[in-house]
Coordinates of C-alpha atoms in Angstrom, one line a residue:
Chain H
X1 CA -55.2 -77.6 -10.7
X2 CA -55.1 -75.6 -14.0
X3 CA -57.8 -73.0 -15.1
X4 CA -60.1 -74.4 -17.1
X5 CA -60.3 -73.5 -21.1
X6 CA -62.0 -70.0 -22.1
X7 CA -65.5 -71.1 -22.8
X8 CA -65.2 -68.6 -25.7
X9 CA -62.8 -69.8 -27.7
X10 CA -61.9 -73.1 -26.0
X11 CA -57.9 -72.8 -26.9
X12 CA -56.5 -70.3 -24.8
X13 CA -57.0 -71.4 -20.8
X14 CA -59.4 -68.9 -18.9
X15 CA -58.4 -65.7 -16.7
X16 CA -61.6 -65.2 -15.4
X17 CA -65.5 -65.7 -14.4
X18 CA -67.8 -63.4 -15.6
X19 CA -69.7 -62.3 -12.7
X20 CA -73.2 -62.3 -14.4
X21 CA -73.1 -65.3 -16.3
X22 CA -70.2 -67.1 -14.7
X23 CA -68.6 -68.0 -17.8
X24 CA -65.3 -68.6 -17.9
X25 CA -62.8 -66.6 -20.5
X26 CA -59.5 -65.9 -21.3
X27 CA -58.1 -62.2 -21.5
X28 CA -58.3 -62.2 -25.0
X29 CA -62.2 -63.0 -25.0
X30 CA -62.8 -61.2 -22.2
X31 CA -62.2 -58.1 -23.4
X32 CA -63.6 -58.4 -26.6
X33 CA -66.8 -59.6 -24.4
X34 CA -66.4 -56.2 -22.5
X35 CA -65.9 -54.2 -25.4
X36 CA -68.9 -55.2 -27.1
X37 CA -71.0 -55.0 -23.9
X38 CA -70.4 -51.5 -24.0
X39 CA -70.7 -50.9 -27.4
X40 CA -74.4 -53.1 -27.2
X41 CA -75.4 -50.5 -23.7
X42 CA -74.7 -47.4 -26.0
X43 CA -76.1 -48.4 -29.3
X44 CA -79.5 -50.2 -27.9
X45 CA -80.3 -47.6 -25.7
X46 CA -79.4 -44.9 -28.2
X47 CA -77.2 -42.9 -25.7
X48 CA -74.8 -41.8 -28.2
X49 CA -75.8 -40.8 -31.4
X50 CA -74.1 -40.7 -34.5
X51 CA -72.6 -37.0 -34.5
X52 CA -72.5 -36.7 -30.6
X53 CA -69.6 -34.8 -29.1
X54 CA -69.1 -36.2 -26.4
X55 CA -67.5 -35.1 -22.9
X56 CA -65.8 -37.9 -20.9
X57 CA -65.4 -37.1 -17.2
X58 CA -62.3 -38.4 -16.8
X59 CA -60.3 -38.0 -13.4
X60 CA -57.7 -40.0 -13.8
X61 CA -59.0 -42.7 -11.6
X62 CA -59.9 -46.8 -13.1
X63 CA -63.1 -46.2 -13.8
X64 CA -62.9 -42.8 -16.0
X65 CA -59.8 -44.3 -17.9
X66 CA -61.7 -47.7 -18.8
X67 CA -64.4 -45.4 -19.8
X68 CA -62.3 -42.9 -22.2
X69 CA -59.8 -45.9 -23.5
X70 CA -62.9 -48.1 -24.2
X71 CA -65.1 -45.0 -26.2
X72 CA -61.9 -44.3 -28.0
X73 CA -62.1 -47.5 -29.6
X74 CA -65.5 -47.7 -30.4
X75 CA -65.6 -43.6 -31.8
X76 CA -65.1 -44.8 -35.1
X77 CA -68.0 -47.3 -35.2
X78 CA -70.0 -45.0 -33.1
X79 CA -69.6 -41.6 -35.4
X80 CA -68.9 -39.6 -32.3
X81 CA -66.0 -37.0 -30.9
X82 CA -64.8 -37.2 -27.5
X83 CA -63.3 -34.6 -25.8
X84 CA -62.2 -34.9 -21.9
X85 CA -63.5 -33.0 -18.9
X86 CA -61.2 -33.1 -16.0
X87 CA -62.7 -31.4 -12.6
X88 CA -60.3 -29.9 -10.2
X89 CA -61.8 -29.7 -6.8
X90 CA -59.0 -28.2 -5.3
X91 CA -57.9 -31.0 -3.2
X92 CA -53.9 -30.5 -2.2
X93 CA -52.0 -33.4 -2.9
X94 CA -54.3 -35.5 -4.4
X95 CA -56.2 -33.6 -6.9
X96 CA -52.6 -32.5 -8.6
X97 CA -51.5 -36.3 -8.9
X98 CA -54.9 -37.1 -10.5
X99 CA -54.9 -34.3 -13.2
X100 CA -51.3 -35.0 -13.9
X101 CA -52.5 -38.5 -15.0
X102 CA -55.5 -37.3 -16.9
X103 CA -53.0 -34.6 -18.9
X104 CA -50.9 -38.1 -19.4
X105 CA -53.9 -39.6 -21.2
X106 CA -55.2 -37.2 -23.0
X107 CA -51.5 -37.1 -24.9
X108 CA -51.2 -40.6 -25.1
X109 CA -54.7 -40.5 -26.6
X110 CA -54.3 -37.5 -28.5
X111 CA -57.9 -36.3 -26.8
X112 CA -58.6 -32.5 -26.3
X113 CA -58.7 -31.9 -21.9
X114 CA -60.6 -29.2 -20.4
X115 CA -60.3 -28.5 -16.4
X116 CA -62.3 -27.3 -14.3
X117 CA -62.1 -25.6 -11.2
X118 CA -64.1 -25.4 -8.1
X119 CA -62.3 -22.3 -7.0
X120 CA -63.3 -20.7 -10.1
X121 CA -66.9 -22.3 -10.8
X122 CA -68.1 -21.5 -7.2
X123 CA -66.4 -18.3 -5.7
X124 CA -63.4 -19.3 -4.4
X125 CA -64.5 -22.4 -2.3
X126 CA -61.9 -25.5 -2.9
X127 CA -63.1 -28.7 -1.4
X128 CA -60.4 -28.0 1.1
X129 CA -61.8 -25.0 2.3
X130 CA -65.4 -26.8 2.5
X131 CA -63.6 -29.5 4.5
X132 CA -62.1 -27.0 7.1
X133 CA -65.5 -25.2 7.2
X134 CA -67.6 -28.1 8.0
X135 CA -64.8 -29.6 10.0
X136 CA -65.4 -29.6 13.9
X137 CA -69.1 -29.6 13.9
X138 CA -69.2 -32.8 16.0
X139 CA -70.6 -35.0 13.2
X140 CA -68.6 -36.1 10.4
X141 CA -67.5 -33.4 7.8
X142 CA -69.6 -34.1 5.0
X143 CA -67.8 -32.7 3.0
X144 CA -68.3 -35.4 0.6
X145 CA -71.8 -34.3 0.6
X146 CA -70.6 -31.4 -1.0
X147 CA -68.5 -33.1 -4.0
X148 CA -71.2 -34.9 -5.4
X149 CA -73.8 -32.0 -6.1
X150 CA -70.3 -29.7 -7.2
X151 CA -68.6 -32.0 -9.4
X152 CA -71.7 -32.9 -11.5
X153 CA -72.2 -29.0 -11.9
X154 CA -68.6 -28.1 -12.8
X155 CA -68.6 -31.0 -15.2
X156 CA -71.8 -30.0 -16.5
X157 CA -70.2 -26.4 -16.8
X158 CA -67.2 -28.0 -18.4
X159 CA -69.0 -30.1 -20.9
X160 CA -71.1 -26.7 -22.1
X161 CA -67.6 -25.1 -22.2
X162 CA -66.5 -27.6 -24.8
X163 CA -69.7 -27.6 -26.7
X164 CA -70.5 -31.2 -26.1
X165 CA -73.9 -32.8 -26.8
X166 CA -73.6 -35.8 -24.2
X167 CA -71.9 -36.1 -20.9
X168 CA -70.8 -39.4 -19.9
X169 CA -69.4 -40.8 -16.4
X170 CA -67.2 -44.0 -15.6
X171 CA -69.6 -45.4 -12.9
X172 CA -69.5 -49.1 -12.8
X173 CA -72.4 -51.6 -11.4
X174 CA -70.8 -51.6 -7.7
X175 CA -70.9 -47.4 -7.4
X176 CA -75.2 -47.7 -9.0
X177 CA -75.6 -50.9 -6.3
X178 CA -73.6 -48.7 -3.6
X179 CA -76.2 -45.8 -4.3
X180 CA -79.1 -47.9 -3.9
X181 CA -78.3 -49.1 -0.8
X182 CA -77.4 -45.4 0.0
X183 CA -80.6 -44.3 -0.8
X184 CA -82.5 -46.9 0.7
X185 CA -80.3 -46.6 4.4
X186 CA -81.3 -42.9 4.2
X187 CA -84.5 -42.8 3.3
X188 CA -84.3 -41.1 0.1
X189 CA -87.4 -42.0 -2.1
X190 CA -86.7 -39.3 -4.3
X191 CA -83.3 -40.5 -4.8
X192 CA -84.5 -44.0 -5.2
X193 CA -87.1 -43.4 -8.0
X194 CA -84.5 -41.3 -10.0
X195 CA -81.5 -43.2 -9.8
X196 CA -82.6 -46.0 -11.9
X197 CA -82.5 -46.4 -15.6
X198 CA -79.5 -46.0 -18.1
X199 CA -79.1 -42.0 -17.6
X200 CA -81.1 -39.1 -18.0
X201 CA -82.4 -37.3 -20.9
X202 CA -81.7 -34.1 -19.4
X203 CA -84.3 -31.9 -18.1
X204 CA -84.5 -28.4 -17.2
X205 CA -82.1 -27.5 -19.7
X206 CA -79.2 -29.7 -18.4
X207 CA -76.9 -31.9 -21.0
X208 CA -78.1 -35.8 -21.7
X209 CA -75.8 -38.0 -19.3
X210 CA -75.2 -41.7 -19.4
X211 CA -72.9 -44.1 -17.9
X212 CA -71.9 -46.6 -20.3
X213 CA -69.8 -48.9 -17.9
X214 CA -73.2 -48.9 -15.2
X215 CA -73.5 -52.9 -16.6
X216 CA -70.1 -53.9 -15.6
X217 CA -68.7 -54.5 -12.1
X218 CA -65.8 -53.2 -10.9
X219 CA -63.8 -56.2 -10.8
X220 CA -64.3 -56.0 -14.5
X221 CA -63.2 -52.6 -14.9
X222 CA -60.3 -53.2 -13.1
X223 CA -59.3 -56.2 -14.5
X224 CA -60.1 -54.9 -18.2
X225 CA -57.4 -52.3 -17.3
X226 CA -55.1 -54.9 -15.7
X227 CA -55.3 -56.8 -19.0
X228 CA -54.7 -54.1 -21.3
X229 CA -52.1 -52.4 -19.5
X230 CA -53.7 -49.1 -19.2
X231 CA -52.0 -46.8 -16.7
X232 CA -54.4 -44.9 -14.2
X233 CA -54.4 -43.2 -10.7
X234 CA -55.2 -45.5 -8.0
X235 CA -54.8 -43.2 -5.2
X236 CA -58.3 -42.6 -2.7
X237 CA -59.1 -39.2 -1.9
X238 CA -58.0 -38.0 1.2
X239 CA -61.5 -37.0 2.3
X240 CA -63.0 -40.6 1.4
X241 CA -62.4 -42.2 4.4
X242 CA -65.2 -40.1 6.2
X243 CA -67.8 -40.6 3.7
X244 CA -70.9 -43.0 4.2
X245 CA -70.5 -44.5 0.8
X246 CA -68.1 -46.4 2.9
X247 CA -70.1 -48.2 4.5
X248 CA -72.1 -49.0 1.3
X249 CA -68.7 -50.1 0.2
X250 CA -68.2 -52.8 3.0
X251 CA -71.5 -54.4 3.1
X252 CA -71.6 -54.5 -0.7
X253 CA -68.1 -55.8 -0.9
X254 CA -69.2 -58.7 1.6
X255 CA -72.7 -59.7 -0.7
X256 CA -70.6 -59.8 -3.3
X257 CA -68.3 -62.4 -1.7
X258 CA -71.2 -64.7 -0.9
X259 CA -72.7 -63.9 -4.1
X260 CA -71.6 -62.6 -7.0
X261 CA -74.3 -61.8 -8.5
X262 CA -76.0 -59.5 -6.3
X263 CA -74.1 -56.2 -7.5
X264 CA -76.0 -56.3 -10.8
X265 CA -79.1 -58.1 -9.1
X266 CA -78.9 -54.9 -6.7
X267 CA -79.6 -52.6 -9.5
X268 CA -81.7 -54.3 -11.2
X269 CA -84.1 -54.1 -8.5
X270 CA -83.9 -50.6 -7.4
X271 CA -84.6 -50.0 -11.5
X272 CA -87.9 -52.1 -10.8
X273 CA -89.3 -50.2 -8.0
X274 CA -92.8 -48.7 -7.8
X275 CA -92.9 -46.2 -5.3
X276 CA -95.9 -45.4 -3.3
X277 CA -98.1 -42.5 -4.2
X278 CA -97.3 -40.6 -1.2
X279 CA -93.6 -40.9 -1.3
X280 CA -93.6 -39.7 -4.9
X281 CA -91.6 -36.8 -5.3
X282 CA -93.3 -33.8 -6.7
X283 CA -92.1 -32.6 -10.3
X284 CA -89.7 -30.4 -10.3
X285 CA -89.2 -26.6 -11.3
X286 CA -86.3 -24.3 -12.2
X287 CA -83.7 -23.0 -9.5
X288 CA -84.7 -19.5 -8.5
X289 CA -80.9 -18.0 -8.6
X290 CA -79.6 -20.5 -11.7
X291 CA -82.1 -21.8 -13.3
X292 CA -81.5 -25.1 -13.1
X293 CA -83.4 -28.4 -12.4
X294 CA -84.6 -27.6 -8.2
X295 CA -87.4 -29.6 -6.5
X296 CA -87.5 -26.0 -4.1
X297 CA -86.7 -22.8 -4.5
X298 CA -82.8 -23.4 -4.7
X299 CA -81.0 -26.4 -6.3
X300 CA -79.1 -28.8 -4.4
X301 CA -75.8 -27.1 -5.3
X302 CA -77.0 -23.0 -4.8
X303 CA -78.5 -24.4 -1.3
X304 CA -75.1 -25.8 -0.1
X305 CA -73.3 -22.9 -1.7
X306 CA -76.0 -20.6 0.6
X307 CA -75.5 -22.5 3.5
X308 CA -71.3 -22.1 2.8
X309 CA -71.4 -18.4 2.4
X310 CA -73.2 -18.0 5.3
X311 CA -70.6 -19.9 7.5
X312 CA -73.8 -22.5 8.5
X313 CA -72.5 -25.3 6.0
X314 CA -75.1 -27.4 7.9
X315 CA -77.7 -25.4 6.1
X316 CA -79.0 -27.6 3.4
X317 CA -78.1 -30.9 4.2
X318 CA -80.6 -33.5 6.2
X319 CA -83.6 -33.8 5.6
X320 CA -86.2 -31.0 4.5
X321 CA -83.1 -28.2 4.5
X322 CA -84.9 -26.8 7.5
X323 CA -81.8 -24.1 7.6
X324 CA -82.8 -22.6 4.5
X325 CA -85.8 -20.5 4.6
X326 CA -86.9 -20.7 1.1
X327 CA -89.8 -18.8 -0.3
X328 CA -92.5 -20.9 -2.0
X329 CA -92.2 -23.4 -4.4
X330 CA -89.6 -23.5 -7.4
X331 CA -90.3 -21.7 -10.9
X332 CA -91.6 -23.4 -13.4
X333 CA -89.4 -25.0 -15.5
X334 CA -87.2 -23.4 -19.0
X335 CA -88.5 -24.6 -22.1
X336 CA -85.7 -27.3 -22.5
X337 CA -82.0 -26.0 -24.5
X338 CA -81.3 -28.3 -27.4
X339 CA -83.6 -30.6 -28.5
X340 CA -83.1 -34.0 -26.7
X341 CA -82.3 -37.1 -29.0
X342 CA -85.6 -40.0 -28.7
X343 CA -86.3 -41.0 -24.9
X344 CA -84.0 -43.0 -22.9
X345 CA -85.9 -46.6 -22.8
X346 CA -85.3 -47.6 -19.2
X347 CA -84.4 -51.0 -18.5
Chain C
X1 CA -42.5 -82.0 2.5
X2 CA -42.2 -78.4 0.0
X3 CA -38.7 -77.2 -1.1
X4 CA -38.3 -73.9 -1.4
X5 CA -40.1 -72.0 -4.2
X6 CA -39.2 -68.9 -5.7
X7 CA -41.9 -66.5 -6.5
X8 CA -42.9 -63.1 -7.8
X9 CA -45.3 -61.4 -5.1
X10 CA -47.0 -57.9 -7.1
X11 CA -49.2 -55.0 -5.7
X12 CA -51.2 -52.9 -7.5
X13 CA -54.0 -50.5 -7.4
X14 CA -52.9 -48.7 -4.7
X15 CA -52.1 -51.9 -2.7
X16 CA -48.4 -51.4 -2.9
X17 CA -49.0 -48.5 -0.3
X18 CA -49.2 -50.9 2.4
X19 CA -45.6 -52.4 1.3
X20 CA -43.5 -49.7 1.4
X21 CA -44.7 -48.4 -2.3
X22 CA -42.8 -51.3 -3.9
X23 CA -44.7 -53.0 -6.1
X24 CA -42.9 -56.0 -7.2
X25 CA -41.4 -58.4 -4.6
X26 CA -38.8 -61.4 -5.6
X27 CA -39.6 -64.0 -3.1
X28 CA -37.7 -67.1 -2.0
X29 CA -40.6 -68.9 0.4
X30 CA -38.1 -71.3 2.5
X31 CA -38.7 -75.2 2.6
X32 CA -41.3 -76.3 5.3
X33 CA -43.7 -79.4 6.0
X34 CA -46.5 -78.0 4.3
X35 CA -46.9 -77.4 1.1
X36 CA -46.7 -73.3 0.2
X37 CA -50.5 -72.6 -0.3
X38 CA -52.2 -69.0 -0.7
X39 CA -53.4 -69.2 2.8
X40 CA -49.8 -70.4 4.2
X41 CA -48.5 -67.4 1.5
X42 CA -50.5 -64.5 3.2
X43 CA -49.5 -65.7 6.4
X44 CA -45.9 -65.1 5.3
X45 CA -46.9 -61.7 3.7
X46 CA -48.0 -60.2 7.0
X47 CA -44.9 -61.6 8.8
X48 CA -42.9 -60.2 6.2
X49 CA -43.8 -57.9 3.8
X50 CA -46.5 -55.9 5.5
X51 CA -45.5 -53.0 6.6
X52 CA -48.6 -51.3 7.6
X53 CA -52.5 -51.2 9.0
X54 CA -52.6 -55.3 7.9
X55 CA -56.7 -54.9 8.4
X56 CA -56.3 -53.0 5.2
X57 CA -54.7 -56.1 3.3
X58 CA -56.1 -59.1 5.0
X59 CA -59.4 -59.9 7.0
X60 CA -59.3 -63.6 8.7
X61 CA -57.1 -66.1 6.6
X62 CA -57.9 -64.5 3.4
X63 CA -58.1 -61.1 1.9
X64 CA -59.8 -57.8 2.9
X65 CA -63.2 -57.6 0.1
X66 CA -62.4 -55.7 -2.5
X67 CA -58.7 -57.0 -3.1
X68 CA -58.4 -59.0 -6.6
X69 CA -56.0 -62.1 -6.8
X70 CA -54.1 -63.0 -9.8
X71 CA -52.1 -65.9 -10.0
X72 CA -50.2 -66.1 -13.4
X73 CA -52.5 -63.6 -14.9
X74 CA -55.5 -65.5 -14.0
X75 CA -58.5 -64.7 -11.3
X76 CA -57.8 -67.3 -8.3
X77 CA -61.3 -68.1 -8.2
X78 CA -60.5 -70.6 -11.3
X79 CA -57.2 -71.8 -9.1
X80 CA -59.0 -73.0 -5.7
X81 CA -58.8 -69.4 -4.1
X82 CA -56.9 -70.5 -1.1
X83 CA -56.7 -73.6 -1.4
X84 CA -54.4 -73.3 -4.6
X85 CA -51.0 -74.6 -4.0
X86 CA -48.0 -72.6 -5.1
X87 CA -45.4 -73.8 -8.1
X88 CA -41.7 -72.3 -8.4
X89 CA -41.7 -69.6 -10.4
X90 CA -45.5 -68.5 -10.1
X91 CA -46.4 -65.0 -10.1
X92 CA -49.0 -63.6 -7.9
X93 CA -50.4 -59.9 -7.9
X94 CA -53.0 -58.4 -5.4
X95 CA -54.6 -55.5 -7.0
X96 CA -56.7 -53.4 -4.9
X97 CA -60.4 -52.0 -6.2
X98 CA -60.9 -49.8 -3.0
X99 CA -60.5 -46.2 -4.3
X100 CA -62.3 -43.8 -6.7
X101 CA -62.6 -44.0 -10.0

């Protein structure tokens, strides 16, 4: 049985269902519908104002190079510069492969690329040497624990480096409905309450950060780069297979299959959630040894660092950082950097 | 009664790992009683084609979550999934979703 027509344009036949609205469209369509839901995220929640200069996190992967090819189209209409951030965590083997397609787009694009480097950012430690260091402690590694707080610090280093106003990220609907359920297997209120909304303003000094794509789902993203040919690195980290998003991953994958909606409907929820008074988290301060945004005495990233250069990795992860003996609360906060554009309306 | 079909069988996304790297496959699927379906299709992938850790590429009858199905350029949830029954000449590419972005 053939497809059935685009319900868009009714002549060409139809290449997919939109997850959300289950409307059927052809390529064509489809990607003009993408397009201008991205376009419609950015300019109604005023995430990218006229005169922005804007760093892309771009490693190379499907999501980043959606991200960059899809902004690149719109710059014009948007008034705003974008200038690549590529973040080297010193992975062998894959890491390399990765950057090598980044430096591919950027001169297919004819973007400016900065990289970044763990090694350099953070004294030396490569995610490979965090990987051997928390390797053999009887749990799994971790080490992806690790990643997450780095990479958003080097590419916040990265994006100062460049002089960017804005820092935006690739993450698609499945990766904000995989951290919900992340947050809510763990027990991570704070996390919970945070997480929501279209990015943050940027407290404590750090640059506004928003995730255009956050709407779509990564069948969309994917296909969207299937359609217009766009060349990307579809490799998975070594290290990936030991880390719990996994399992996010796999129960998410299987909602989706008995109902597609629930990705977006997954978000949505988590963006609607109240959280009782006691599990509020209290408002944060300034890191004693960076200054950045800390909810203790150290942030997330100088704890882990601490715990690394200690040789107990273990330190600051789980739950209340026991490890860590940390001296009363955190600093009060720095009067913010540059003035922040009008609040981010959450949705 | 189905006469042979010729078809193009392509992996993508990372997919392709589990064939050897190759991404594009010219296939000749041989006459049989049945007609060539998806479902008789992956059957004959994992006889012949895989070459590796088949959990990673199929789960049951159909494939693993997280692997997209094209056929023609178009999303096989439009076709019948499955059920949709193959013509000489189709093309059919698996693209995998299941690594970072």
């Amino acid at each position: 049985m053939p497809a059935p027509r685009c319900a868009s344009c009714h002549k060409a036949r139809a290449a997919l269902r939109r997850p959300r609205s289950g409307q059927a469209l052809c390529t064509t369509c489809f990607c003009a519908s993408f397009e201008a839901e991205v376009l419609h995220t950015v300019v109604a929640g005023r995430l990218l104002p006229p005169g922005a200069v804007v760093a892309v996190g771009a490693s190379g992967g499907k999501d980043s190079t959606v991200l960059a090819h899809v902004l690149r189209e719109l710059a014009p209409r948007l008034g705003i510069s974008l200038h690549l951030v590529a973040v080297d965590e010193g992975i062998g083997g894959y890491r390399d492969a990765a950057l090598a397609a980044v430096r591919r787009q950027a001169a297919r694009w004819e973007l400016p690329l900065t990289v970044v480097a763990y090694a350099e950012l953070f004294g030396g430690w490569t995610m490979d040497a965090v990987a051997r260091s928390t390797a053999g402690s009887g749990r799994s590694r971790s080490c992806c624990t690790f990643c997450g707080v780095l990479r958003r610090r080097a590419l916040e280093e990265g994006a100062r480096r460049v002089g960017a106003t804005h820092v935006v990220t690739g993450h698609n609907a499945d990766d904000m409905a995989e951290t919900v359920l992340m947050n809510f297997l763990r027990g991570d209120a704070g996390r919970l309450a945070r997480g929501g909304g279209l990015g943050s303003p940027g407290e404590g000094g750090a640059l506004p950060r928003c995730r255009p794509l956050q709407l779509a789902s990564q069948k969309e993203v994917v296909l969207y780069a299937h359609f217009r040919r766009l060349d990307y690195f579809s490799e998975e980290c070594v290290y990936a297979p030991e880390a719990f998003r996994g399992h996010a991953r796999d129960l998410l994958k299987l909602l989706e299959a008995a109902r597609p909606s629930a990705v977006l409907d997954l978000v949505h929820s988590a963006e609607r959630l109240a959280l009782a008074p006691a599990a509020r988290p209290p408002p944060p301060g300034a890191c004693s040894r960076c200054g950045a945004l800390a909810s203790r005495a150290l942030c997330q990233a100088c704890a882990l660092l601490e715990g690394l250069n200690r040789g107990r990795p273990r330190l600051a992860i789980g739950k209340g950082r026991r490890g860590l003996d940390e001296e009363g609360s955190p600093r009060e906060p720095q009067p913010s950097g540059p003035p922040t554009s009008e609040p981010i309306p959450g949705f | 009664m189905a006469a042979p079909l010729s078809v193009q069988v392509e992996f993508g996304g990372g997919a392709e790992l589990l064939f050897d790297g190759v991404k594009k496959h010219q296939v000749t699927l041989p006459g049989q009683e049945e007609p060539w379906d998806i479902r008789n299709l992956l059957v004959w992938i994992k006889k012949n084609l895989l070459k590796e850790r088949p959990e990673l590429f199929i789960r049951g009858d159909s494939v693993r979550p997280g692997i997209l199905v094209l056929i023609n350029d178009a999303d096989w949830e439009l076709l019948g999934e499955l059920d949709y029954q193959l013509q000489d000449q189709d093309s059919i590419l698996f693209i995998s979703t299941l690594h970072g972005g």
